[in-house]
Short mmCIF file of C-alpha atoms and ligand atoms in Angstrom, two decimals:
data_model
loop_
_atom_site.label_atom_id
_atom_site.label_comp_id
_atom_site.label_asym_id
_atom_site.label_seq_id
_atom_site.Cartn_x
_atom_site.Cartn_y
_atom_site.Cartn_z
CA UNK A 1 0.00 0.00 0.00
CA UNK A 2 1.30 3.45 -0.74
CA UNK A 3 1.80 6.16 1.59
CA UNK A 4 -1.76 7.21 2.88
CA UNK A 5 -2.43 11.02 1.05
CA UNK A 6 -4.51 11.34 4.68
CA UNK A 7 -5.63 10.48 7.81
CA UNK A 8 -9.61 10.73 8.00
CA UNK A 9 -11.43 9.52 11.45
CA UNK A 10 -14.79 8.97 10.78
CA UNK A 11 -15.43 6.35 13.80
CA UNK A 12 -16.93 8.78 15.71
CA UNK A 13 -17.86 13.23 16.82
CA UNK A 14 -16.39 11.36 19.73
CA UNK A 15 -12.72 12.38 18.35
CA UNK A 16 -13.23 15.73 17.80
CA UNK A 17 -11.08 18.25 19.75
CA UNK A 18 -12.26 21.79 21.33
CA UNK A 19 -11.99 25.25 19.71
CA UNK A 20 -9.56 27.47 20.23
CA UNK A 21 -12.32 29.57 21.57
CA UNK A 22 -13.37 26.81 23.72
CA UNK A 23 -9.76 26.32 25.36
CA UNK A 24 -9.56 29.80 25.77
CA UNK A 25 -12.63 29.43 27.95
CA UNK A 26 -11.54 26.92 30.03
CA UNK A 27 -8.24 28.50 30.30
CA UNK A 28 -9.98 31.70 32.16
CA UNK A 29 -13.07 29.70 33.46
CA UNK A 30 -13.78 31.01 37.17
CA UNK A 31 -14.18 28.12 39.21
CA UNK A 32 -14.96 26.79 42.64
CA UNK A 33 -16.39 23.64 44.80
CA UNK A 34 -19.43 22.10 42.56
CA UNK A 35 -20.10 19.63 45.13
CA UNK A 36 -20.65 22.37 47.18
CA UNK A 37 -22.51 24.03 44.65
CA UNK A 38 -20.01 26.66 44.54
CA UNK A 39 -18.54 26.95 40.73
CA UNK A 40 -20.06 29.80 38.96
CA UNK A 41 -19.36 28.46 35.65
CA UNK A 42 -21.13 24.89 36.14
CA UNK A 43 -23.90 26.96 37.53
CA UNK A 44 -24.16 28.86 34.76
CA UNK A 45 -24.16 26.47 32.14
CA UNK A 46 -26.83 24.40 34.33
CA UNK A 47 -29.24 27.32 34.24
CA UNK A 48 -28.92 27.64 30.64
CA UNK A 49 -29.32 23.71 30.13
CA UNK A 50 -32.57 23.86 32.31
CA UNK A 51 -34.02 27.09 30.28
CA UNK A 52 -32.91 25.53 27.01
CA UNK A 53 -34.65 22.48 27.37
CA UNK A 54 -37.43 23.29 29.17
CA UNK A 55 -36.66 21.65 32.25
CA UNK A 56 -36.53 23.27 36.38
CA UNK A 57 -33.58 22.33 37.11
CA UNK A 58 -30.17 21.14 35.05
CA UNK A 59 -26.97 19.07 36.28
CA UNK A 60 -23.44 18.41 34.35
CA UNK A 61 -22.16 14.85 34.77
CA UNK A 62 -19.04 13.53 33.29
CA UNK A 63 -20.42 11.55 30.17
CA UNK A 64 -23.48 10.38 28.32
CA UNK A 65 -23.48 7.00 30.16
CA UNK A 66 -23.12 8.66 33.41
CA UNK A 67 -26.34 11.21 32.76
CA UNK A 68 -28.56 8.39 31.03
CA UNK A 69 -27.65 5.70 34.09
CA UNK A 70 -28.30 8.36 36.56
CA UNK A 71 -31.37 9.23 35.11
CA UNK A 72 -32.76 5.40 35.25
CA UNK A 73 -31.24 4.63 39.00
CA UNK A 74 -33.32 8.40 39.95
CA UNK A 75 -36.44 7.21 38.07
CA UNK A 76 -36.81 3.69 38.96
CA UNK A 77 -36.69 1.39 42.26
CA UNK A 78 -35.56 -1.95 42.74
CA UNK A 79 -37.28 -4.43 40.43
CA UNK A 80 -39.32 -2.13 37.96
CA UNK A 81 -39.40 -2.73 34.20
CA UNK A 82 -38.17 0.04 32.02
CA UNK A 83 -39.30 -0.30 28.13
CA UNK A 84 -36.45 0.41 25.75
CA UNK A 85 -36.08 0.51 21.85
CA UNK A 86 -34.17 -3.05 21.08
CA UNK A 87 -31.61 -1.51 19.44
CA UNK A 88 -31.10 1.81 22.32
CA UNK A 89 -27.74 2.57 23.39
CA UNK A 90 -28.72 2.96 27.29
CA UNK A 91 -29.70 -0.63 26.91
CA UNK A 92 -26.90 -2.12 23.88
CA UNK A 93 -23.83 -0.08 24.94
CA UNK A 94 -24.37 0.69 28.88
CA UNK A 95 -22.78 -2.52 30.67
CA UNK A 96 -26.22 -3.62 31.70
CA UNK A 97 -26.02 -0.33 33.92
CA UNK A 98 -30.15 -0.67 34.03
CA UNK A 99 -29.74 -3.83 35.89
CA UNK A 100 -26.50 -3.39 37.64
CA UNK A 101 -26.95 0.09 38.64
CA UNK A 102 -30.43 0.86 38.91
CA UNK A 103 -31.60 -3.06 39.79
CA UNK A 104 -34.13 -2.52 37.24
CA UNK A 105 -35.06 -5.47 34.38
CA UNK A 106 -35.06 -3.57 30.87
CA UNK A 107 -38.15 -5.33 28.29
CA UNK A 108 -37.14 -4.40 24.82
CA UNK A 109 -39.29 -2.91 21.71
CA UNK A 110 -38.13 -2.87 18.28
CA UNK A 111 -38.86 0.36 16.66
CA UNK A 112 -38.75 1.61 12.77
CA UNK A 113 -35.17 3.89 12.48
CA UNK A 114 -35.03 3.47 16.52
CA UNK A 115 -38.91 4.97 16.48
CA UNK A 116 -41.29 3.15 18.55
CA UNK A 117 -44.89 2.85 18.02
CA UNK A 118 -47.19 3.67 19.90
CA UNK A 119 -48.73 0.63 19.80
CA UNK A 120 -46.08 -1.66 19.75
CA UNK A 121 -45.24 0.38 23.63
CA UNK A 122 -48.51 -0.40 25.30
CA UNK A 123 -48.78 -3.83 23.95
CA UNK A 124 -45.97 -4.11 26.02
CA UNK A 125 -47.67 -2.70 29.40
CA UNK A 126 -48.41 -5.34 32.22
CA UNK A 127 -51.68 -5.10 33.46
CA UNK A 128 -51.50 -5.05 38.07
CA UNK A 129 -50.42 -8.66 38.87
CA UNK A 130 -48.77 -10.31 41.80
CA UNK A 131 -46.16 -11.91 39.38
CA UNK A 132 -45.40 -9.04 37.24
CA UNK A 133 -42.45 -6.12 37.94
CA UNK A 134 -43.89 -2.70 38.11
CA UNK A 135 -43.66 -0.87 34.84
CA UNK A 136 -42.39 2.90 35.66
CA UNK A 137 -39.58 4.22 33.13
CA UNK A 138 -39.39 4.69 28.89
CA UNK A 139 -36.59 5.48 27.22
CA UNK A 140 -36.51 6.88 24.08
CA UNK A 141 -33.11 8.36 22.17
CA UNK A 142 -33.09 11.29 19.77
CA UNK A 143 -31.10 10.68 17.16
CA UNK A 144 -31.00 7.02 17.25
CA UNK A 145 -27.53 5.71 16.85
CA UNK A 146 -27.75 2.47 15.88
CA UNK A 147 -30.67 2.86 13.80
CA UNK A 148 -28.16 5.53 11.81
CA UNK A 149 -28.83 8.93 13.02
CA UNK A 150 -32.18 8.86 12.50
CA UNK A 151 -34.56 11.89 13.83
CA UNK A 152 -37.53 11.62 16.12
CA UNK A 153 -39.82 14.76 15.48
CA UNK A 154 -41.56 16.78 17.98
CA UNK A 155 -45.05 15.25 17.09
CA UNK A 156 -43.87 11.74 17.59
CA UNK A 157 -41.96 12.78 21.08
CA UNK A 158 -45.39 13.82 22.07
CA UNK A 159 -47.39 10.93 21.55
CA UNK A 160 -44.68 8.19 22.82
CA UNK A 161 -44.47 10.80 26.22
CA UNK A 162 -48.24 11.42 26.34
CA UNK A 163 -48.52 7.13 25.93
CA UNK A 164 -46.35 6.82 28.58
CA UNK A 165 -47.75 9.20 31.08
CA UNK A 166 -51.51 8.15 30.80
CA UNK A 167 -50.21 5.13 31.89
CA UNK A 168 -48.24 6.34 35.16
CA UNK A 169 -44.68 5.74 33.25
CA UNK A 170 -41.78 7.95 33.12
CA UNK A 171 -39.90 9.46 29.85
CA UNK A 172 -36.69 9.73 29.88
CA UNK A 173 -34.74 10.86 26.46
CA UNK A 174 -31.54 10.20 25.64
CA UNK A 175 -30.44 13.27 23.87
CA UNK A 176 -26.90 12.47 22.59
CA UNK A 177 -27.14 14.07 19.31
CA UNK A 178 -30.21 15.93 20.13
CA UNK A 179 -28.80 18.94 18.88
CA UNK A 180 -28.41 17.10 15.18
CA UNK A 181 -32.12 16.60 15.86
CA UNK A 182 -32.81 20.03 16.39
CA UNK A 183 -30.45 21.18 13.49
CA UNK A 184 -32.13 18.39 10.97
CA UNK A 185 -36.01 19.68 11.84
CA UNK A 186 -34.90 23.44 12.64
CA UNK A 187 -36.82 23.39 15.86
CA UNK A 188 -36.38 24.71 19.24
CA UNK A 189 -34.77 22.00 21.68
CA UNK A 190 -37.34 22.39 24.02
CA UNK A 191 -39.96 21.35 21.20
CA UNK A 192 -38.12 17.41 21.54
CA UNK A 193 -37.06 17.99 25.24
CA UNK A 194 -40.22 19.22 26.78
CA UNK A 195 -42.39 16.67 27.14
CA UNK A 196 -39.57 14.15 28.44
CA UNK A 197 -39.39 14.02 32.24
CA UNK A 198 -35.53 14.15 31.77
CA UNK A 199 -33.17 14.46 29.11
CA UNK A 200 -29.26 13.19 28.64
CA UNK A 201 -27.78 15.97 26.06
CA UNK A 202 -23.77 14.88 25.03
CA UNK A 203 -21.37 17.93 25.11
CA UNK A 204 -18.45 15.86 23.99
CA UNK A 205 -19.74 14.68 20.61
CA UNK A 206 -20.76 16.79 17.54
CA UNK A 207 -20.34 20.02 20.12
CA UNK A 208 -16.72 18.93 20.64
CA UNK A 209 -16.64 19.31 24.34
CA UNK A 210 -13.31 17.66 26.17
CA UNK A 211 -16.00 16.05 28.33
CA UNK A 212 -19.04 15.92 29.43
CA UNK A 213 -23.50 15.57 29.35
CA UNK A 214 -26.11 17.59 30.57
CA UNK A 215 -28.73 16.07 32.32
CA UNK A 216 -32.07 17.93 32.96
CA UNK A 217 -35.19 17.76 34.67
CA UNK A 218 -37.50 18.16 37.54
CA UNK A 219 -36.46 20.18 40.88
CA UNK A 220 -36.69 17.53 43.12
CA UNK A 221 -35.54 14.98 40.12
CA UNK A 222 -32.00 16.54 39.83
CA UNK A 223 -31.75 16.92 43.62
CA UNK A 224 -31.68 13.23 43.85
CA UNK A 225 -29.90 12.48 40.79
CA UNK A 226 -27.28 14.96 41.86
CA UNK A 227 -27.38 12.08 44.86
CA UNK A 228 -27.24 8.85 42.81
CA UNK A 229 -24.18 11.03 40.52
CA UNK A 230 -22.54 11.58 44.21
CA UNK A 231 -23.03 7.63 44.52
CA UNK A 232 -21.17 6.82 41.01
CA UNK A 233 -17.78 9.20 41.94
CA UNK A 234 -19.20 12.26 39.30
CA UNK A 235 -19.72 14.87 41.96
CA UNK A 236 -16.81 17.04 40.59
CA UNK A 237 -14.78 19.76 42.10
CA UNK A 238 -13.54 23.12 39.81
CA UNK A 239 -15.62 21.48 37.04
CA UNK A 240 -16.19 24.84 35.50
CA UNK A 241 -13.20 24.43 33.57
CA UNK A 242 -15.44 21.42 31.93
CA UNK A 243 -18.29 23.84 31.68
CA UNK A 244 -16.52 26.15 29.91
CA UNK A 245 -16.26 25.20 26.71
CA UNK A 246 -19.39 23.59 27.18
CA UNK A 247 -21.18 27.14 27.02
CA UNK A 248 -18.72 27.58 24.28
CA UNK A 249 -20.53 24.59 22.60
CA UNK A 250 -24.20 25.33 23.26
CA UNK A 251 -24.19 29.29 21.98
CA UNK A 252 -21.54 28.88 18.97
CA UNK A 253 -21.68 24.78 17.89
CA UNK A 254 -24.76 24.53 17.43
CA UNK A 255 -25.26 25.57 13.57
CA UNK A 256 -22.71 24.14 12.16
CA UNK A 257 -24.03 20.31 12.48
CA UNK A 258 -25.48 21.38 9.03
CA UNK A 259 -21.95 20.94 7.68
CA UNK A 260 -21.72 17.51 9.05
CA UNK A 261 -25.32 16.57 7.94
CA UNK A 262 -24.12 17.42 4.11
CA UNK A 263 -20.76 15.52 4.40
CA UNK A 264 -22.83 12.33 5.97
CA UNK A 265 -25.16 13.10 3.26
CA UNK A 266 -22.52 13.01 0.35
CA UNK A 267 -21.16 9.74 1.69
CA UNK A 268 -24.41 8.01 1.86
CA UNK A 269 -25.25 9.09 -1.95
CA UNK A 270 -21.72 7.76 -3.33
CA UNK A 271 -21.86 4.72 -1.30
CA UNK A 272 -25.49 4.11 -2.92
CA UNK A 273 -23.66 3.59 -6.28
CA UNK A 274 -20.87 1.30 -4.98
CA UNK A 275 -20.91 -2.67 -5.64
CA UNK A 276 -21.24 -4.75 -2.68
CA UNK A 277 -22.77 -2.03 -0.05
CA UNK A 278 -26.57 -1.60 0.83
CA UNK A 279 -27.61 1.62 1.95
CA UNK A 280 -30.75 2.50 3.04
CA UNK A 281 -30.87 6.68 2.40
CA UNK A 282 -33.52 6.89 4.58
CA UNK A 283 -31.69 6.50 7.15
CA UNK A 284 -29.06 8.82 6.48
CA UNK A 285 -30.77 12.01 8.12
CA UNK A 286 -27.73 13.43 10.27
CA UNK A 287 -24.36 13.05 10.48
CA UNK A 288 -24.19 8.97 10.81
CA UNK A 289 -23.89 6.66 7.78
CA UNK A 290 -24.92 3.15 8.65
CA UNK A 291 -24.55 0.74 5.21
CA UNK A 292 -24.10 -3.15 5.17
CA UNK A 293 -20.93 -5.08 3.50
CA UNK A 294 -20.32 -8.95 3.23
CA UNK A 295 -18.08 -8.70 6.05
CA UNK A 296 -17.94 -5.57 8.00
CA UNK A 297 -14.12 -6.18 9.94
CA UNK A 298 -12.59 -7.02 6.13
CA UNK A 299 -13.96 -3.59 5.44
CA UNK A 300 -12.64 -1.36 8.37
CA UNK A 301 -9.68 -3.09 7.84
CA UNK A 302 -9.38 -2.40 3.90
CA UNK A 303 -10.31 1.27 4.69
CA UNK A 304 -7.77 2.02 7.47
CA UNK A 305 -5.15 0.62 5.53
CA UNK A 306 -6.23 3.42 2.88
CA UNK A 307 -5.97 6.01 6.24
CA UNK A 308 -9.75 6.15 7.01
CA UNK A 309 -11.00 5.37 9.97
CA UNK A 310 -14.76 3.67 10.30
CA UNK A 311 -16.44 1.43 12.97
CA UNK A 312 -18.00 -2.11 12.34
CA UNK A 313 -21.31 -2.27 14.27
CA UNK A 314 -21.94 -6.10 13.25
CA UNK A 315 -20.60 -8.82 11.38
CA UNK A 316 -21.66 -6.48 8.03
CA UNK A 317 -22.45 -3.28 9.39
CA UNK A 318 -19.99 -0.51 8.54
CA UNK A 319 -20.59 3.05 10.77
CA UNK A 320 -19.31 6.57 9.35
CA UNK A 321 -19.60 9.58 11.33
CA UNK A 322 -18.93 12.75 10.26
CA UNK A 323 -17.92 15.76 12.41
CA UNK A 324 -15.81 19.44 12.98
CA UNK A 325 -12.47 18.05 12.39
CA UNK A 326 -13.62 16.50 9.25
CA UNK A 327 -13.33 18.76 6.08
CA UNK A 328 -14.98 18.36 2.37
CA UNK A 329 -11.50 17.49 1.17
CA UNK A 330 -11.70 14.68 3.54
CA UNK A 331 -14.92 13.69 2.17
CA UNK A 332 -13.65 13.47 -1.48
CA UNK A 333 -11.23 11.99 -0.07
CA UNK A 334 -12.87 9.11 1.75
CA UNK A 335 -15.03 8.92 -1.22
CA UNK A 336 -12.36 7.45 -3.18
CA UNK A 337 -11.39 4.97 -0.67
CA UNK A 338 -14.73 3.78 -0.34
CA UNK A 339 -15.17 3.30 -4.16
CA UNK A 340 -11.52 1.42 -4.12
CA UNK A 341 -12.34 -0.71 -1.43
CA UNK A 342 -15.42 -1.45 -2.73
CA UNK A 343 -13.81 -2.65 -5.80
CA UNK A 344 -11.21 -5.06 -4.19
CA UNK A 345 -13.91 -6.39 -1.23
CA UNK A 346 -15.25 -9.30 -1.78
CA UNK A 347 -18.77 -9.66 -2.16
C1 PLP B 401 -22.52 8.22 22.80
C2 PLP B 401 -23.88 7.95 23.28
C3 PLP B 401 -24.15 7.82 24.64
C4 PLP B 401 -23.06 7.77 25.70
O1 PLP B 401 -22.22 8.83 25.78
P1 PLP B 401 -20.75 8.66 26.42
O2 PLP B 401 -20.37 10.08 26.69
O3 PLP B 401 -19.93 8.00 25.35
O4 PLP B 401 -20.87 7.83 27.63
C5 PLP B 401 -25.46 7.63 25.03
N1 PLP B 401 -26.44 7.55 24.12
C6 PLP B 401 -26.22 7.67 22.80
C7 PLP B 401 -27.37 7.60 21.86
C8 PLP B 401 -24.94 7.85 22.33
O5 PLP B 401 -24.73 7.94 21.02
#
């Protein structure tokens, strides 16, 4: 193999790295005790979380995992079923947190691009019964990962959350890429946020925070998650320097998912025309391209030999995510390594 012309990581907005803007922030952040409550900066940021998403109250915690197993262990006791999607990260990619950490038994529901129906939820109610676990907690995730970045509008939102609520349930959204949501269906955050009893946003992904979620809610709900984060080791000291950039992120990062949208978007068309791939464009409504090879692993590896960088999600499931640090030379770039890979692959 020749010398790679490039390096292009498109495994995940994981990778990305902060502004100079945002390191400048943390650089002169003014900080203080935020187990104590005490750090102006994380205050700040968790008052604008909490207005922005039309919540009380607003908490940082140290990731995405960390906010959305919170969230679960503050909603749920001992024993109580919580409904996922099948295919929902807090439930595929969490370490069995909802069991482990909350002692709750998650009862899964396949959805269409990660969307449940309505339906397809309350046929999976339990009627009062001696035998049964108490139902008290959905989760639903805006955009779906795994389903390929797919968008859940404000209408749908509603009805799952009004579903879940006439029957005495919880919501709880996990907002990783809600902002690619909001971006994709130029709406307000609190239009997908509001109805949720509590929502997980991710700082550190297409916002390119260091690190760090936002996790929202209820008065009294973030006074006892703030407990159950205590319980996990995320009660944080001079996190304002974390907090930062973060405000960085939510008043100047916020637009510019469009970019990554059309990059993901330009992938997913010239992979449509390749030999050996099956794309569904449907799916490809934000900055993830999900499309299915013969063998996945043969792929990544064929690609990172060429210098770019993708994630197998299954034994033929190939995952592109585009991001900042990701330019449109890049993307003609990877372009051609797709189309030359797809040419050598086997089939
Ligand atoms: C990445 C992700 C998370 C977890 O975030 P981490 O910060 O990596 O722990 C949760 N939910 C979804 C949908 C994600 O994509």
């Amino acid at each position: 193999m020749a010398l790679q012309e490039r390096i292009v990581n498109l495994r995940s907005d994981t990778v990305t790295v902060p502004t100079e803007r945002m390191r400048r922030a943390m650089y002169e952040a003014e900080v203080g005790d935020d187990v104590y409550g005490e750090d102006p900066t994380v205050n700040r940021l968790e008052a604008m979380a909490a207005e922005m998403f039309g919540h009380e109250s607003a908490m940082f915690v140290c990731s995405g995992t960390m906010g959305n197993q919170v969230a679960v262990m503050t909603h749920v006791s001992r024993g109580d079923e919580v409904i996922v999607e099948a295919d929902a990260h807090v439930y595929y990619y969490e370490v069995g947190g909802i069991s482990a950490l909350a002692g709750a038994q998650p009862r899964t529901v396949a959805g269409i691009n990660g969307i449940m129906r309505v339906a397809d939820f309350e046929a999976a109610l339990r009627p009062p019964n001696v035998h049964y676990p108490r139902t008290t907690l959905l989760c639903l995730e805006n955009t779906h990962n795994r389903a390929g970045g797919t968008v859940m509008t404000p209408a749908e939102t509603r009805a799952l959350c009004d579903a879940a609520h006439a029957h005495g349930l919880s919501v709880h959204l996990d907002g990783a890429r809600l902002f690619n949501a909001v971006v994709k269906l130029g709406v307000k955050p609190v239009e997908l946020t509001g109805c949720a009893d509590s929502v997980q946003v991710c700082l550190s992904k297409g916002l390119c925070c260091p690190v760090g979620s936002l996790l929202s809610g209820s008065k009294e709900f973030i006074a006892e998650a703030r407990r159950n984060r205590k319980s996990l080791g995320g009660g944080l000291r001079q996190a304002g320097f974390l907090a930062a950039p973060a405000i960085v992120a939510l008043t100047e990062m916020v637009e510019r998912l469009a970019d990554d949208h059309r990059h993901a978007d330009q992938l997913a068309q010239a992979l449509a025309s390749l030999p050996g791939v099956r794309i569904d464009l449907g799916t490809v409504q934000t900055n993830i391209v999900c499309f299915f090879v013969a063998d996945a692993n043969a792929w990544v590896a064929a690609l990172q030999e060429r210098g770019v960088m993708a994630n197998a999600m299954g034994p033929t499931m190939v995952r592109l995510v585009t991001h900042k640090d990701v330019s449109q030379e890049d993307i003609q770039y990877s372009i051609r390594m797709l189309t030359e890979v797809a040419s050598v692959a086997k089939r």
